[in-house]
PDB file of C-alpha atoms in Angstrom:
ATOM      1  CA  MET A  35       0.099  -0.055  -0.018  1.00  0.00           C
ATOM      2  CA  THR A  36       1.016   3.226  -0.913  1.00  0.00           C
ATOM      3  CA  GLY A  37      -0.733   6.459  -0.257  1.00  0.00           C
ATOM      4  CA  ALA A  38      -1.280  10.179   0.997  1.00  0.00           C
ATOM      5  CA  ARG A  39      -3.077  11.810   3.466  1.00  0.00           C
ATOM      6  CA  THR A  40      -3.471  15.469   4.463  1.00  0.00           C
ATOM      7  CA  VAL A  41      -3.570  16.766   7.724  1.00  0.00           C
ATOM      8  CA  THR A  42      -4.502  20.538   8.994  1.00  0.00           C
ATOM      9  CA  ILE A  43      -4.313  22.687  11.810  1.00  0.00           C
ATOM     10  CA  GLY A  44      -8.010  22.989  12.479  1.00  0.00           C
ATOM     11  CA  ASP A  45     -10.660  23.811  10.410  1.00  0.00           C
ATOM     12  CA  GLU A  46      -9.296  27.008   9.104  1.00  0.00           C
ATOM     13  CA  ARG A  47      -6.474  24.720   7.509  1.00  0.00           C
ATOM     14  CA  VAL A  48      -3.600  27.407   8.520  1.00  0.00           C
ATOM     15  CA  VAL A  49      -1.110  24.541   7.657  1.00  0.00           C
ATOM     16  CA  GLU A  50      -1.438  21.484   5.582  1.00  0.00           C
ATOM     17  CA  LEU A  51       0.732  18.584   5.850  1.00  0.00           C
ATOM     18  CA  VAL A  52       1.249  15.630   3.526  1.00  0.00           C
ATOM     19  CA  VAL A  53       1.712  12.478   5.128  1.00  0.00           C
ATOM     20  CA  HIS A  54       3.078   9.475   2.738  1.00  0.00           C
ATOM     21  CA  GLU A  55       2.240   5.897   3.773  1.00  0.00           C
ATOM     22  CA  LEU A  56       4.266   3.335   2.634  1.00  0.00           C
ATOM     23  CA  GLY A  57       4.042  -0.804   3.191  1.00  0.00           C
ATOM     24  CA  ASP A  58       1.144  -3.203   4.115  1.00  0.00           C
ATOM     25  CA  GLY A  59       0.451  -5.279   7.220  1.00  0.00           C
ATOM     26  CA  ASP A  60       1.050  -4.398  10.730  1.00  0.00           C
ATOM     27  CA  GLY A  61       4.721  -4.793  11.056  1.00  0.00           C
ATOM     28  CA  PRO A  62       6.570  -1.838  12.963  1.00  0.00           C
ATOM     29  CA  LEU A  63       6.199   1.579  11.700  1.00  0.00           C
ATOM     30  CA  VAL A  64       9.175   4.043  11.121  1.00  0.00           C
ATOM     31  CA  VAL A  65       8.574   7.764  10.777  1.00  0.00           C
ATOM     32  CA  VAL A  66      10.666   9.408   8.464  1.00  0.00           C
ATOM     33  CA  LEU A  67      10.964  13.462   8.715  1.00  0.00           C
ATOM     34  CA  GLY A  68      12.286  16.232   6.993  1.00  0.00           C
ATOM     35  CA  GLY A  69      12.372  19.870   7.179  1.00  0.00           C
ATOM     36  CA  VAL A  70      11.884  20.397  10.422  1.00  0.00           C
ATOM     37  CA  HIS A  71      14.116  23.281   9.951  1.00  0.00           C
ATOM     38  CA  GLY A  72      13.483  25.358   6.219  1.00  0.00           C
ATOM     39  CA  ASP A  73      16.912  25.796   5.727  1.00  0.00           C
ATOM     40  CA  GLU A  74      18.299  22.203   5.794  1.00  0.00           C
ATOM     41  CA  PRO A  75      17.313  20.798   2.323  1.00  0.00           C
ATOM     42  CA  GLU A  76      19.386  17.647   2.579  1.00  0.00           C
ATOM     43  CA  GLY A  77      16.889  16.016   5.172  1.00  0.00           C
ATOM     44  CA  MET A  78      14.004  17.240   2.786  1.00  0.00           C
ATOM     45  CA  LEU A  79      15.676  15.697  -0.255  1.00  0.00           C
ATOM     46  CA  VAL A  80      16.363  12.053   1.100  1.00  0.00           C
ATOM     47  CA  ALA A  81      12.945  12.071   2.733  1.00  0.00           C
ATOM     48  CA  ARG A  82      11.539  13.005  -0.894  1.00  0.00           C
ATOM     49  CA  SER A  83      13.478  10.006  -2.355  1.00  0.00           C
ATOM     50  CA  LEU A  84      11.742   7.818  -0.233  1.00  0.00           C
ATOM     51  CA  VAL A  85       8.633   8.675  -1.666  1.00  0.00           C
ATOM     52  CA  ALA A  86       9.568   9.447  -5.189  1.00  0.00           C
ATOM     53  CA  ASP A  87      11.594   6.157  -5.645  1.00  0.00           C
ATOM     54  CA  PRO A  88      10.022   3.937  -2.516  1.00  0.00           C
ATOM     55  CA  PRO A  89      11.849   0.862  -1.195  1.00  0.00           C
ATOM     56  CA  GLN A  90      10.507  -2.534  -1.129  1.00  0.00           C
ATOM     57  CA  LEU A  91       9.366  -2.702   2.419  1.00  0.00           C
ATOM     58  CA  ARG A  92       9.112  -6.515   3.705  1.00  0.00           C
ATOM     59  CA  ALA A  93       7.647  -6.182   7.095  1.00  0.00           C
ATOM     60  CA  THR A  94       8.096  -2.532   7.968  1.00  0.00           C
ATOM     61  CA  ARG A  95       5.626   0.234   7.419  1.00  0.00           C
ATOM     62  CA  LEU A  96       6.877   3.682   6.663  1.00  0.00           C
ATOM     63  CA  ARG A  97       5.504   7.187   7.400  1.00  0.00           C
ATOM     64  CA  VAL A  98       7.182   9.917   5.641  1.00  0.00           C
ATOM     65  CA  VAL A  99       6.801  13.753   6.059  1.00  0.00           C
ATOM     66  CA  THR A 100       9.037  15.534   3.372  1.00  0.00           C
ATOM     67  CA  VAL A 101       8.526  18.959   4.659  1.00  0.00           C
ATOM     68  CA  ALA A 102       7.345  19.168   8.583  1.00  0.00           C
ATOM     69  CA  ASN A 103       7.426  23.067   8.754  1.00  0.00           C
ATOM     70  CA  PRO A 104       6.225  24.210   5.552  1.00  0.00           C
ATOM     71  CA  SER A 105       6.292  27.702   6.826  1.00  0.00           C
ATOM     72  CA  ALA A 106      10.110  27.691   7.461  1.00  0.00           C
ATOM     73  CA  TYR A 107      10.675  25.873   3.943  1.00  0.00           C
ATOM     74  CA  ARG A 108       8.820  28.652   1.785  1.00  0.00           C
ATOM     75  CA  ALA A 109      10.909  31.293   3.692  1.00  0.00           C
ATOM     76  CA  GLY A 110      14.221  29.182   3.290  1.00  0.00           C
ATOM     77  CA  THR A 111      14.604  29.717   7.280  1.00  0.00           C
ATOM     78  CA  ARG A 112      15.763  27.603  10.363  1.00  0.00           C
ATOM     79  CA  THR A 113      12.658  29.322  12.278  1.00  0.00           C
ATOM     80  CA  SER A 114       8.632  29.472  11.110  1.00  0.00           C
ATOM     81  CA  ALA A 115       8.207  32.440   9.050  1.00  0.00           C
ATOM     82  CA  ALA A 116       4.675  32.280  10.654  1.00  0.00           C
ATOM     83  CA  ASP A 117       5.664  33.546  14.151  1.00  0.00           C
ATOM     84  CA  GLY A 118       9.421  33.162  14.288  1.00  0.00           C
ATOM     85  CA  ALA A 119       9.396  30.142  16.326  1.00  0.00           C
ATOM     86  CA  ASN A 120      11.856  26.889  16.198  1.00  0.00           C
ATOM     87  CA  LEU A 121       9.672  23.857  15.436  1.00  0.00           C
ATOM     88  CA  ALA A 122      12.480  21.567  17.325  1.00  0.00           C
ATOM     89  CA  ARG A 123      12.218  23.284  20.332  1.00  0.00           C
ATOM     90  CA  CYS A 124       8.152  22.950  20.679  1.00  0.00           C
ATOM     91  CA  PHE A 125       7.356  19.553  21.187  1.00  0.00           C
ATOM     92  CA  PRO A 126       4.915  18.192  21.963  1.00  0.00           C
ATOM     93  CA  GLY A 127       3.161  21.259  21.125  1.00  0.00           C
ATOM     94  CA  ALA A 128      -0.231  22.764  22.119  1.00  0.00           C
ATOM     95  CA  ARG A 129      -3.488  22.879  20.394  1.00  0.00           C
ATOM     96  CA  ASP A 130      -4.672  26.098  21.400  1.00  0.00           C
ATOM     97  CA  GLY A 131      -0.844  27.668  21.369  1.00  0.00           C
ATOM     98  CA  GLY A 132       1.001  29.898  18.581  1.00  0.00           C
ATOM     99  CA  TRP A 133       1.476  28.621  15.068  1.00  0.00           C
ATOM    100  CA  THR A 134       4.387  26.607  15.634  1.00  0.00           C
ATOM    101  CA  GLU A 135       3.358  24.853  18.906  1.00  0.00           C
ATOM    102  CA  ARG A 136       0.004  24.094  16.994  1.00  0.00           C
ATOM    103  CA  LEU A 137       2.142  22.706  14.199  1.00  0.00           C
ATOM    104  CA  ALA A 138       4.383  20.422  16.751  1.00  0.00           C
ATOM    105  CA  ASP A 139       1.061  19.090  18.249  1.00  0.00           C
ATOM    106  CA  LEU A 140      -0.319  18.295  14.790  1.00  0.00           C
ATOM    107  CA  LEU A 141       3.057  16.366  13.915  1.00  0.00           C
ATOM    108  CA  THR A 142       2.695  14.593  17.552  1.00  0.00           C
ATOM    109  CA  ARG A 143      -0.559  13.511  17.206  1.00  0.00           C
ATOM    110  CA  GLU A 144      -1.026  12.425  13.582  1.00  0.00           C
ATOM    111  CA  VAL A 145       2.613  11.472  12.810  1.00  0.00           C
ATOM    112  CA  LEU A 146       4.412  10.387  15.831  1.00  0.00           C
ATOM    113  CA  THR A 147       1.696   8.571  17.618  1.00  0.00           C
ATOM    114  CA  GLY A 148       1.499   4.698  17.223  1.00  0.00           C
ATOM    115  CA  ALA A 149       5.075   4.626  15.888  1.00  0.00           C
ATOM    116  CA  ASP A 150       7.764   2.255  16.819  1.00  0.00           C
ATOM    117  CA  THR A 151      10.857   4.371  15.323  1.00  0.00           C
ATOM    118  CA  LEU A 152      11.506   7.992  14.645  1.00  0.00           C
ATOM    119  CA  ILE A 153      14.340   8.920  12.307  1.00  0.00           C
ATOM    120  CA  ASP A 154      14.380  12.887  12.198  1.00  0.00           C
ATOM    121  CA  LEU A 155      16.772  13.936   9.246  1.00  0.00           C
ATOM    122  CA  HIS A 156      18.735  17.275   9.780  1.00  0.00           C
ATOM    123  CA  SER A 157      21.610  18.657   8.612  1.00  0.00           C
ATOM    124  CA  ALA A 158      24.295  21.383   9.906  1.00  0.00           C
ATOM    125  CA  GLY A 159      22.784  24.196   7.839  1.00  0.00           C
ATOM    126  CA  LEU A 160      24.616  27.362   6.419  1.00  0.00           C
ATOM    127  CA  HIS A 161      26.553  28.367   9.562  1.00  0.00           C
ATOM    128  CA  LEU A 162      27.466  25.276  11.234  1.00  0.00           C
ATOM    129  CA  ALA A 163      29.472  22.190  10.146  1.00  0.00           C
ATOM    130  CA  MET A 164      28.997  18.543  11.768  1.00  0.00           C
ATOM    131  CA  PRO A 165      30.295  15.255  10.769  1.00  0.00           C
ATOM    132  CA  LEU A 166      27.667  12.543   9.089  1.00  0.00           C
ATOM    133  CA  LEU A 167      26.226  11.326  12.116  1.00  0.00           C
ATOM    134  CA  ALA A 168      23.208   9.375  13.673  1.00  0.00           C
ATOM    135  CA  GLY A 169      22.280  10.413  17.298  1.00  0.00           C
ATOM    136  CA  VAL A 170      20.628   8.271  19.676  1.00  0.00           C
ATOM    137  CA  LEU A 171      18.962   7.830  23.227  1.00  0.00           C
ATOM    138  CA  SER A 172      21.572   5.644  25.083  1.00  0.00           C
ATOM    139  CA  GLU A 173      19.856   5.068  28.362  1.00  0.00           C
ATOM    140  CA  GLY A 174      16.356   3.908  29.448  1.00  0.00           C
ATOM    141  CA  ALA A 175      13.592   1.656  27.882  1.00  0.00           C
ATOM    142  CA  LEU A 176      13.976   2.632  24.314  1.00  0.00           C
ATOM    143  CA  ALA A 177      17.711   2.922  24.567  1.00  0.00           C
ATOM    144  CA  GLU A 178      18.404  -0.522  22.820  1.00  0.00           C
ATOM    145  CA  ARG A 179      15.941  -0.093  20.019  1.00  0.00           C
ATOM    146  CA  SER A 180      17.411   3.462  19.450  1.00  0.00           C
ATOM    147  CA  THR A 181      20.896   2.333  19.313  1.00  0.00           C
ATOM    148  CA  HIS A 182      20.345  -0.459  17.233  1.00  0.00           C
ATOM    149  CA  VAL A 183      18.880   1.540  14.526  1.00  0.00           C
ATOM    150  CA  GLY A 184      21.316   4.206  14.796  1.00  0.00           C
ATOM    151  CA  ARG A 185      24.007   1.618  14.126  1.00  0.00           C
ATOM    152  CA  THR A 186      22.265  -0.030  11.401  1.00  0.00           C
ATOM    153  CA  LEU A 187      21.858   3.092   9.704  1.00  0.00           C
ATOM    154  CA  GLY A 188      25.900   2.704   9.103  1.00  0.00           C
ATOM    155  CA  LEU A 189      26.962   6.586   9.318  1.00  0.00           C
ATOM    156  CA  PRO A 190      30.417   7.247  10.300  1.00  0.00           C
ATOM    157  CA  TYR A 191      29.725   8.621  14.010  1.00  0.00           C
ATOM    158  CA  LEU A 192      27.281   7.574  16.495  1.00  0.00           C
ATOM    159  CA  TRP A 193      26.400  10.262  19.047  1.00  0.00           C
ATOM    160  CA  LEU A 194      24.887   8.577  22.231  1.00  0.00           C
ATOM    161  CA  HIS A 195      22.933  10.657  24.441  1.00  0.00           C
ATOM    162  CA  PRO A 196      22.166   9.510  27.885  1.00  0.00           C
ATOM    163  CA  GLU A 197      18.916  11.894  28.031  1.00  0.00           C
ATOM    164  CA  LEU A 198      17.170  14.160  25.735  1.00  0.00           C
ATOM    165  CA  ALA A 199      16.846  17.778  25.713  1.00  0.00           C
ATOM    166  CA  PRO A 200      12.992  19.116  26.146  1.00  0.00           C
ATOM    167  CA  GLY A 201      10.879  20.359  23.244  1.00  0.00           C
ATOM    168  CA  ARG A 202      12.499  18.257  20.286  1.00  0.00           C
ATOM    169  CA  THR A 203      10.802  15.639  17.998  1.00  0.00           C
ATOM    170  CA  LEU A 204      12.832  13.190  19.839  1.00  0.00           C
ATOM    171  CA  SER A 205      11.650  13.645  23.387  1.00  0.00           C
ATOM    172  CA  ALA A 206       8.095  13.945  22.356  1.00  0.00           C
ATOM    173  CA  ALA A 207       8.601  10.642  20.805  1.00  0.00           C
ATOM    174  CA  ALA A 208      10.073   9.267  23.540  1.00  0.00           C
ATOM    175  CA  ASP A 209       7.413  10.278  25.694  1.00  0.00           C
ATOM    176  CA  LEU A 210       5.074   8.050  23.335  1.00  0.00           C
ATOM    177  CA  GLY A 211       7.063   5.180  23.642  1.00  0.00           C
ATOM    178  CA  VAL A 212       8.629   5.822  19.852  1.00  0.00           C
ATOM    179  CA  ALA A 213      12.474   4.794  19.952  1.00  0.00           C
ATOM    180  CA  PRO A 214      14.295   8.391  18.877  1.00  0.00           C
ATOM    181  CA  VAL A 215      16.893   8.478  16.386  1.00  0.00           C
ATOM    182  CA  TYR A 216      18.028  11.430  14.212  1.00  0.00           C
ATOM    183  CA  VAL A 217      20.559  12.221  11.479  1.00  0.00           C
ATOM    184  CA  GLU A 218      23.034  14.927  11.151  1.00  0.00           C
ATOM    185  CA  MET A 219      24.452  15.471   7.803  1.00  0.00           C
ATOM    186  CA  PRO A 220      27.388  18.095   7.340  1.00  0.00           C
ATOM    187  CA  GLY A 221      25.350  21.142   5.831  1.00  0.00           C
ATOM    188  CA  GLY A 222      26.748  24.062   4.072  1.00  0.00           C
ATOM    189  CA  PRO A 223      25.597  26.436   1.176  1.00  0.00           C
ATOM    190  CA  SER A 224      24.572  23.491  -1.087  1.00  0.00           C
ATOM    191  CA  PRO A 225      23.419  19.856  -0.525  1.00  0.00           C
ATOM    192  CA  ASP A 226      26.066  17.173  -0.041  1.00  0.00           C
ATOM    193  CA  ARG A 227      25.019  14.178  -2.809  1.00  0.00           C
ATOM    194  CA  ALA A 228      27.272  11.748  -0.945  1.00  0.00           C
ATOM    195  CA  ALA A 229      25.947  12.389   2.464  1.00  0.00           C
ATOM    196  CA  MET A 230      22.431  12.044   1.180  1.00  0.00           C
ATOM    197  CA  ARG A 231      23.515   8.650  -0.953  1.00  0.00           C
ATOM    198  CA  ALA A 232      24.836   7.683   2.474  1.00  0.00           C
ATOM    199  CA  VAL A 233      21.697   8.393   4.460  1.00  0.00           C
ATOM    200  CA  ARG A 234      19.156   7.028   2.066  1.00  0.00           C
ATOM    201  CA  ALA A 235      21.266   3.681   1.805  1.00  0.00           C
ATOM    202  CA  GLY A 236      20.993   3.611   5.881  1.00  0.00           C
ATOM    203  CA  LEU A 237      17.606   4.219   5.761  1.00  0.00           C
ATOM    204  CA  LEU A 238      16.905   1.141   3.614  1.00  0.00           C
ATOM    205  CA  ARG A 239      18.852  -0.723   5.799  1.00  0.00           C
ATOM    206  CA  ALA A 240      16.950   0.019   8.938  1.00  0.00           C
ATOM    207  CA  LEU A 241      13.544  -0.501   7.189  1.00  0.00           C
ATOM    208  CA  GLY A 242      14.819  -4.028   6.005  1.00  0.00           C
ATOM    209  CA  ALA A 243      14.603  -3.164   2.434  1.00  0.00           C
ATOM    210  CA  THR A 244      18.164  -3.983   1.554  1.00  0.00           C
ATOM    211  CA  SER A 245      20.674  -6.344   3.545  1.00  0.00           C
ATOM    212  CA  GLY A 246      23.352  -4.002   1.887  1.00  0.00           C
ATOM    213  CA  GLU A 247      26.985  -4.297   2.441  1.00  0.00           C
ATOM    214  CA  PRO A 248      28.561  -4.551   5.927  1.00  0.00           C
ATOM    215  CA  VAL A 249      29.104  -1.442   7.491  1.00  0.00           C
ATOM    216  CA  ALA A 250      32.314  -0.114   9.479  1.00  0.00           C
ATOM    217  CA  ALA A 251      31.782   0.425  13.053  1.00  0.00           C
ATOM    218  CA  PRO A 252      31.494   4.007  14.163  1.00  0.00           C
ATOM    219  CA  VAL A 253      33.185   6.214  16.137  1.00  0.00           C
ATOM    220  CA  GLU A 254      31.200   6.285  19.208  1.00  0.00           C
ATOM    221  CA  VAL A 255      30.878   9.473  21.261  1.00  0.00           C
ATOM    222  CA  VAL A 256      28.665  10.321  24.374  1.00  0.00           C
ATOM    223  CA  SER A 257      27.371  13.828  25.486  1.00  0.00           C
ATOM    224  CA  SER A 258      24.103  15.749  26.018  1.00  0.00           C
ATOM    225  CA  GLY A 259      24.382  16.774  22.225  1.00  0.00           C
ATOM    226  CA  ASN A 260      22.422  20.037  23.206  1.00  0.00           C
ATOM    227  CA  LEU A 261      23.880  22.718  20.966  1.00  0.00           C
ATOM    228  CA  ASP A 262      21.941  25.305  22.412  1.00  0.00           C
ATOM    229  CA  ASP A 263      24.524  24.648  25.242  1.00  0.00           C
ATOM    230  CA  ALA A 264      27.494  24.188  23.360  1.00  0.00           C
ATOM    231  CA  GLU A 265      30.643  24.879  25.420  1.00  0.00           C
ATOM    232  CA  VAL A 266      32.986  26.523  23.163  1.00  0.00           C
ATOM    233  CA  ARG A 267      31.795  29.944  22.427  1.00  0.00           C
ATOM    234  CA  ALA A 268      33.447  33.159  20.541  1.00  0.00           C
ATOM    235  CA  PRO A 269      35.500  34.946  23.619  1.00  0.00           C
ATOM    236  CA  VAL A 270      35.452  38.182  21.449  1.00  0.00           C
ATOM    237  CA  ASP A 271      33.919  39.892  18.373  1.00  0.00           C
ATOM    238  CA  GLY A 272      35.722  39.112  15.180  1.00  0.00           C
ATOM    239  CA  LEU A 273      36.505  36.407  12.263  1.00  0.00           C
ATOM    240  CA  PHE A 274      36.593  32.837  13.795  1.00  0.00           C
ATOM    241  CA  LEU A 275      39.375  31.034  11.701  1.00  0.00           C
ATOM    242  CA  ALA A 276      39.246  27.236  12.697  1.00  0.00           C
ATOM    243  CA  SER A 277      42.453  25.052  12.948  1.00  0.00           C
ATOM    244  CA  VAL A 278      40.570  21.775  12.916  1.00  0.00           C
ATOM    245  CA  ALA A 279      37.518  20.258  11.109  1.00  0.00           C
ATOM    246  CA  HIS A 280      34.400  18.812  12.100  1.00  0.00           C
ATOM    247  CA  GLY A 281      34.827  15.254  13.094  1.00  0.00           C
ATOM    248  CA  ASP A 282      38.575  15.680  14.140  1.00  0.00           C
ATOM    249  CA  ALA A 283      39.965  14.088  17.396  1.00  0.00           C
ATOM    250  CA  VAL A 284      41.305  16.836  19.641  1.00  0.00           C
ATOM    251  CA  GLY A 285      43.067  16.834  23.146  1.00  0.00           C
ATOM    252  CA  VAL A 286      42.649  18.838  26.450  1.00  0.00           C
ATOM    253  CA  ASP A 287      43.401  22.464  25.811  1.00  0.00           C
ATOM    254  CA  ASP A 288      44.057  21.893  22.086  1.00  0.00           C
ATOM    255  CA  VAL A 289      43.496  24.943  19.911  1.00  0.00           C
ATOM    256  CA  LEU A 290      40.355  24.921  17.931  1.00  0.00           C
ATOM    257  CA  GLY A 291      40.846  28.256  15.952  1.00  0.00           C
ATOM    258  CA  GLU A 292      41.277  31.737  16.680  1.00  0.00           C
ATOM    259  CA  VAL A 293      39.328  34.785  16.554  1.00  0.00           C
ATOM    260  CA  LEU A 294      40.758  38.083  14.936  1.00  0.00           C
ATOM    261  CA  ASP A 295      39.670  41.664  14.716  1.00  0.00           C
ATOM    262  CA  PRO A 296      40.208  43.177  10.823  1.00  0.00           C
ATOM    263  CA  LEU A 297      39.212  46.539  12.403  1.00  0.00           C
ATOM    264  CA  ARG A 298      42.170  46.425  14.931  1.00  0.00           C
ATOM    265  CA  PRO A 299      45.089  44.324  13.408  1.00  0.00           C
ATOM    266  CA  GLU A 300      47.265  45.531  16.165  1.00  0.00           C
ATOM    267  CA  LEU A 301      45.268  43.348  18.589  1.00  0.00           C
ATOM    268  CA  PRO A 302      46.810  40.041  18.935  1.00  0.00           C
ATOM    269  CA  ALA A 303      44.495  36.896  17.757  1.00  0.00           C
ATOM    270  CA  VAL A 304      42.208  35.249  20.325  1.00  0.00           C
ATOM    271  CA  PRO A 305      42.861  31.435  20.847  1.00  0.00           C
ATOM    272  CA  VAL A 306      40.066  29.047  21.108  1.00  0.00           C
ATOM    273  CA  ARG A 307      40.658  26.190  22.971  1.00  0.00           C
ATOM    274  CA  THR A 308      38.892  23.023  23.611  1.00  0.00           C
ATOM    275  CA  PRO A 309      37.511  21.847  27.002  1.00  0.00           C
ATOM    276  CA  GLY A 310      38.145  18.347  26.935  1.00  0.00           C
ATOM    277  CA  ALA A 311      39.281  15.701  24.753  1.00  0.00           C
ATOM    278  CA  GLY A 312      37.197  14.022  22.004  1.00  0.00           C
ATOM    279  CA  HIS A 313      35.826  14.701  18.607  1.00  0.00           C
ATOM    280  CA  VAL A 314      34.651  17.805  17.140  1.00  0.00           C
ATOM    281  CA  MET A 315      30.790  17.255  16.617  1.00  0.00           C
ATOM    282  CA  MET A 316      30.018  21.034  15.880  1.00  0.00           C
ATOM    283  CA  LEU A 317      32.079  23.637  14.462  1.00  0.00           C
ATOM    284  CA  ARG A 318      31.210  26.901  13.292  1.00  0.00           C
ATOM    285  CA  ARG A 319      31.556  27.350   9.476  1.00  0.00           C
ATOM    286  CA  THR A 320      30.825  31.218   8.765  1.00  0.00           C
ATOM    287  CA  ALA A 321      33.651  33.372  10.012  1.00  0.00           C
ATOM    288  CA  HIS A 322      31.942  36.501  11.340  1.00  0.00           C
ATOM    289  CA  VAL A 323      30.999  36.168  15.072  1.00  0.00           C
ATOM    290  CA  ALA A 324      29.722  38.089  18.261  1.00  0.00           C
ATOM    291  CA  ALA A 325      31.365  37.383  21.576  1.00  0.00           C
ATOM    292  CA  GLY A 326      29.250  34.291  23.253  1.00  0.00           C
ATOM    293  CA  THR A 327      28.617  33.021  19.491  1.00  0.00           C
ATOM    294  CA  PRO A 328      28.658  29.117  19.641  1.00  0.00           C
ATOM    295  CA  LEU A 329      31.903  27.923  17.773  1.00  0.00           C
ATOM    296  CA  ALA A 330      32.204  24.140  18.761  1.00  0.00           C
ATOM    297  CA  THR A 331      31.092  21.070  20.709  1.00  0.00           C
ATOM    298  CA  VAL A 332      33.462  18.228  21.699  1.00  0.00           C
ATOM    299  CA  ALA A 333      32.042  14.922  22.583  1.00  0.00           C
ATOM    300  CA  PRO A 334      34.271  12.577  24.305  1.00  0.00           C
ATOM    301  CA  VAL A 335      34.735   8.880  22.600  1.00  0.00           C
ATOM    302  CA  VAL A 336      33.043   6.289  24.641  1.00  0.00           C
ATOM    303  CA  ALA A 337      34.873   4.201  27.035  1.00  0.00           C
ATOM    304  CA  ARG A 338      34.860   0.443  26.298  1.00  0.00           C
TER     305      ARG A 338
END
C-alpha cells in the first residue's frame, strides 16, 4: 500500500501536511521526518527520495513527511516565518498555542503517535558544520532499539545521548514510547550528495529493504548533544578562523581556532581552546562572530 493523506491545523487549514504512508500489514512503523528546519535541504531531499523512489518494504511500514515545517521551508529559514519560533523546540506542542506550537501538536498526534521508531533528518545548515552522524538515546527503556537503529544506519559517527533535551521531536517521540533517532548531515551552502546517498542507503538497511554491504563500526561519542548549550563560544567579536575540521579528534586544551579583529589588526589573535578531549561534533562554518557565538562542541569517545 502506498498513499498520502493531508492533515491540517484546525478547520481554518492554517497549515497542511502531506503524510505519505508506505507498506502493508501490521509490521513495525518507522516515521521519517524531513524539513523540521526549513534551511536544511538535505533531510527534505532524502525524505522525498523515499516517496519518489519507494523501497521494497518486506515487514516494515513507513510514514514520511518530506516537509515538516512548510512555513520555514517556503521562507528558507530555520524558524517558522509564521511566528519566528523554532519547531524543534516546541514539541509536543499545544492545540491552542502559537502557530508553531500547533504544528508540533499536529505532528505529535497525527505522525508520531503509534510509531515504533522515529528517524528525524537534519543537517548542520549554513553557519555550522557537523560530521555525518546518527544520534540516539543511550539510556532507558528505549535505548536498545534506538541504538540498534542508529548503528544499522551505518554512518561514520554515532552520538550517544543519555538523556534528551526537552521540546524536541525526539523527546516527544520518547514520551510516546517511540524509539528516537536523528541524523545530522554536514550542511553548507549546497546539499551534499554523498551524504544524502549514505543516509538513504542507511535508511534502506534500517527499514529492512536491503541487506546492503557490511558497514564499518562508527566512532562512538557520548554527551548531551544539546547544541543550544555548546561549551565553546567566541571570546570576543571578530572573524573565527578554525584550525580543525568537524569530526577531528582533539585533546585537552587543544587550539580549535582563533578569533581575529580586522578593524584593529594591532590586537593579537585570541585563541579558542577545547575544554576536553574527544571529537569535534559541531564547528562554526561562517567566520563573522560576536562574543558568545557558539563555535564548537566536543564530545568524548565512549569508554570501552
